[in-house]
Structures are given as C-alpha cells and as structure tokens.
Coordinates of C-alpha atoms in Angstrom, one line a residue:
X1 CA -6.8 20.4 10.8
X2 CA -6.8 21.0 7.3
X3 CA -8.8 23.7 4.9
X4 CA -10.4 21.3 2.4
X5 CA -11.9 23.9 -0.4
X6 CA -11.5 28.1 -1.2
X7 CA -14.6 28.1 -3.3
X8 CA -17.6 29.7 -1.6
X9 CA -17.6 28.2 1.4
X10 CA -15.4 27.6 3.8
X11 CA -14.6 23.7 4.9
X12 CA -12.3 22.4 7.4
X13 CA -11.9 18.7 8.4
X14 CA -10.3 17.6 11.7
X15 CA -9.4 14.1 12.5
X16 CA -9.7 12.5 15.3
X17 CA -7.9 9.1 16.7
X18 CA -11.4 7.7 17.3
X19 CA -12.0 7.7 13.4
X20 CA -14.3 10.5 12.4
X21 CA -14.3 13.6 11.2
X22 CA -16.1 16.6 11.9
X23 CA -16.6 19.1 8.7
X24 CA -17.4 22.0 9.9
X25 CA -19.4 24.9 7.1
X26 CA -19.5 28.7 7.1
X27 CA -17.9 28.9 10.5
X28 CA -15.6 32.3 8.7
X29 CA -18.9 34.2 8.7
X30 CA -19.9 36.9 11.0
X31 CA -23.2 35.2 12.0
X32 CA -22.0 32.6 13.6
X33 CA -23.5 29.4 11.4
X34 CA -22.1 26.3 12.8
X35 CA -23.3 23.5 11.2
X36 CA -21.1 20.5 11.4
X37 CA -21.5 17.1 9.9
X38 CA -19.4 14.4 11.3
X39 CA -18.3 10.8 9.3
X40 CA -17.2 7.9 11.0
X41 CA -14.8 5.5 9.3
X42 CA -15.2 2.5 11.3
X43 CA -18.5 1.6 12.8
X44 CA -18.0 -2.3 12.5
X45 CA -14.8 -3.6 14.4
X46 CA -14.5 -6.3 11.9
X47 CA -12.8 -3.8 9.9
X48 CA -10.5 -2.2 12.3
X49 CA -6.7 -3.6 11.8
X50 CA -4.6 -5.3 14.9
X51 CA -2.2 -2.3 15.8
X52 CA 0.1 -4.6 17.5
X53 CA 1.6 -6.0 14.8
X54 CA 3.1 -3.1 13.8
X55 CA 1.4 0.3 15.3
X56 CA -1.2 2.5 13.8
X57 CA -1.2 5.3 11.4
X58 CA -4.9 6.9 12.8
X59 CA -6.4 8.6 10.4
X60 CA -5.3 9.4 6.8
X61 CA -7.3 11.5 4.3
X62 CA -7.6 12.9 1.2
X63 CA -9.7 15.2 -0.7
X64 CA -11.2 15.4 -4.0
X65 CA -11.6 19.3 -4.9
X66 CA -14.0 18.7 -8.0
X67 CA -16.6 16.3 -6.8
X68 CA -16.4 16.9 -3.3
X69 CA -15.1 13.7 -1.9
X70 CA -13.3 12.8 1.2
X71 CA -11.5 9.5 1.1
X72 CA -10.5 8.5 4.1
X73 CA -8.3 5.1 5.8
X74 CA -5.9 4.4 8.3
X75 CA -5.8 1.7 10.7
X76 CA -8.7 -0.2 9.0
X77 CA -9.5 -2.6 6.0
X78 CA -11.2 -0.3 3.7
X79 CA -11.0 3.0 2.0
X80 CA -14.5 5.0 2.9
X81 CA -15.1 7.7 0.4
X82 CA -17.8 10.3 1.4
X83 CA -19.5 12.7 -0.8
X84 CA -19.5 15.7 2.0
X85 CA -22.2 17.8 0.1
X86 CA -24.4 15.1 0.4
X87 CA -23.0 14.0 3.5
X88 CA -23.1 10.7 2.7
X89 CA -21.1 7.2 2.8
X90 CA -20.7 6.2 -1.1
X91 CA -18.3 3.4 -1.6
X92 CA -16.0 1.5 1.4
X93 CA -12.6 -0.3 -1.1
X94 CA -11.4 -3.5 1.2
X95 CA -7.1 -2.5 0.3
X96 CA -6.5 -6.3 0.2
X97 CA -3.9 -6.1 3.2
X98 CA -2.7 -6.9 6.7
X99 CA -2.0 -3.6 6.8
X100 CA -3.0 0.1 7.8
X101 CA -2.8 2.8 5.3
X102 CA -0.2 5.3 5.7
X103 CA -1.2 7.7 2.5
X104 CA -3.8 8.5 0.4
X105 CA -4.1 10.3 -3.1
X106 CA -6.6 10.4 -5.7
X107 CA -7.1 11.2 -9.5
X108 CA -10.9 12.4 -10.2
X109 CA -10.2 12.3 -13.8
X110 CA -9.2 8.9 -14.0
X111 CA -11.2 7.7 -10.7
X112 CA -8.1 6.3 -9.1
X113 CA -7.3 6.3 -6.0
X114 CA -3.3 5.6 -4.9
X115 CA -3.0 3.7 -1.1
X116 CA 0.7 3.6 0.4
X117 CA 0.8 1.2 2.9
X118 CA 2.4 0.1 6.4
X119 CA 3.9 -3.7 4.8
X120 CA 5.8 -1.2 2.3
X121 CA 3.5 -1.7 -0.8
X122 CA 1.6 0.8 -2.4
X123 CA -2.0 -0.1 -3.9
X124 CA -3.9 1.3 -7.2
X125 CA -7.6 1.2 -7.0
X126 CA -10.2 1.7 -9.6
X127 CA -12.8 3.3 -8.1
X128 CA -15.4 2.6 -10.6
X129 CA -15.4 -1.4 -10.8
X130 CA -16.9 -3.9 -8.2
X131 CA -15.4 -3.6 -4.5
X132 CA -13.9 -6.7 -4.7
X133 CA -11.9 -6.2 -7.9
X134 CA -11.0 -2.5 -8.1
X135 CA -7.5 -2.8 -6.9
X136 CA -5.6 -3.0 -10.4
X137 CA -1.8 -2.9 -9.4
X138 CA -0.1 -3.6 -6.3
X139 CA 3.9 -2.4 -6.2
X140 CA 5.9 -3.8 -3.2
X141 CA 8.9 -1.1 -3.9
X142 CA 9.7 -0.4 -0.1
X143 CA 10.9 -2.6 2.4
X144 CA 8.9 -0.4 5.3
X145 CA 6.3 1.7 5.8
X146 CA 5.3 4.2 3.3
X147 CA 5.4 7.9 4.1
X148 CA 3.7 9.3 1.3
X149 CA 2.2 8.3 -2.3
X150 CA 1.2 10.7 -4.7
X151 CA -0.4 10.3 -7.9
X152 CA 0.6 13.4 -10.5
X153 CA -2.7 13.9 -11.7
X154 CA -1.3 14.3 -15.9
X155 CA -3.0 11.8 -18.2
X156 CA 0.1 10.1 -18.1
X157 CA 0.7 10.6 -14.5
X158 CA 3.9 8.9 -12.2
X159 CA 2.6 7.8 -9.0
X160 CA 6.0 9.1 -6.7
X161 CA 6.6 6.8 -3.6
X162 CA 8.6 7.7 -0.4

C-alpha cells in the first residue's frame, strides 16, 4: 500500500497480484466516504508475459503527483497510464520486450517515462509520440534483472540504474 498524494484528499493505491488496483478517496474522514475506483492492467491475455521464463515481478507502479497519473506494468507488454481523477485508461506503451517490468519512473515535465526491465535493460519512452514509436533509448547496462530505475527529474536529469 502506498499513499499516492498529501494535497486535499487523501489517496491510497493497493496492488494486487491479479493486476488492479483499488484507489480508494476520503477514507481519513470522519464520515466514513468510501468511494473506491479500481483499474485493471490486463484485461486481454494477449498481453500478459510467460512467467516461466524467468518469474514475475506482479505489479509495479508509479505516480505522477502533478497530473494525476498512475502508470502502471509488471508482468505484461504494455505500460497503462491512468488519469485517476478521471478514472480513466489514457495511453497503454507496448515496452518492446520479452520481458516483465521490474521498475517504473516518470518525468511530467519532459513526458518520459523510464522502464527497468527483467532481460537487464532499461527502456526510455516518450510518452507524447505514436505507441509504436515512443521508446527513444534502450540501455542494456545489466546483465540481470533490474531493481530500480529512477529518472532525476532536473532538465538535465541522470536516469540511475541498480
């Protein structure tokens, strides 16, 4: 579980290893408003990754604090960000690989999105060009799985690998 914003309301998302999240809004408050929105990241098996091959990394996600997006992966072929105010599916990134996502980070600013990867690589996505030609770098720095990738979010950012 993880608090996603501090702002007015109080958000929490909670991931689940069948794929979908639950964000639940204003549960803090005395009156007991429970309204709960759940996304699912895989609704077509077509995209869901053969965990045999090398296990699964479930569910990764990462939030956007100044638009409101959730981007989330794992053991699937696409990157689904959701715009949670609107509670909405908005763009689904195919990462180009064999491989589940370990580790998410994004920039709003520049409207890039960082992927590490189980085959070791780590992926750059631009999320403002065509699905099918957003991924702008691939680095293939690791000879395993990636733990985490983090993009410094400075104009002139590092993206920091481990």
């Amino acid at each position: 579980m993880q608090g996603l914003t501090e702002q007015h309301e109080l958000i929490s998302d909670h991931s689940t290893t069948w794929l979908a999240i639950r964000v639940f809004r204003g549960f803090h408050r005395k009156t007991r408003r429970k309204s709960a929105s759940c996304f699912s990241l895989a609704r077509r098996v077509s995209i869901y990754l053969d965990r045999s091959k090398q296990g699964g990394a479930g569910m990764v996600v990462d939030w956007e604090q100044e638009t409101g997006l959730l981007m989330t992966s794992g053991d699937v072929r696409v990157i689904r960000i959701w715009d949670t105010e609107r509670e909405m599916k908005v763009q689904d990134i195919p990462t180009g690989a064999d491989s589940c996502v370990t580790s998410l980070s994004c920039d709003p600013k520049r409207s890039l999105v960082v992927a590490g990867l189980g085959d070791g690589s780590v992926r750059v996505y631009d999320r403002r060009m065509a699905p099918n030609e957003c991924r702008v770098m691939t680095y293939r720095e690791h000879g395993a799985w990636v733990v985490k990738a983090h993009l410094q979010r400075e104009t002139d950012g590092h993206i920091i690998s481990v």
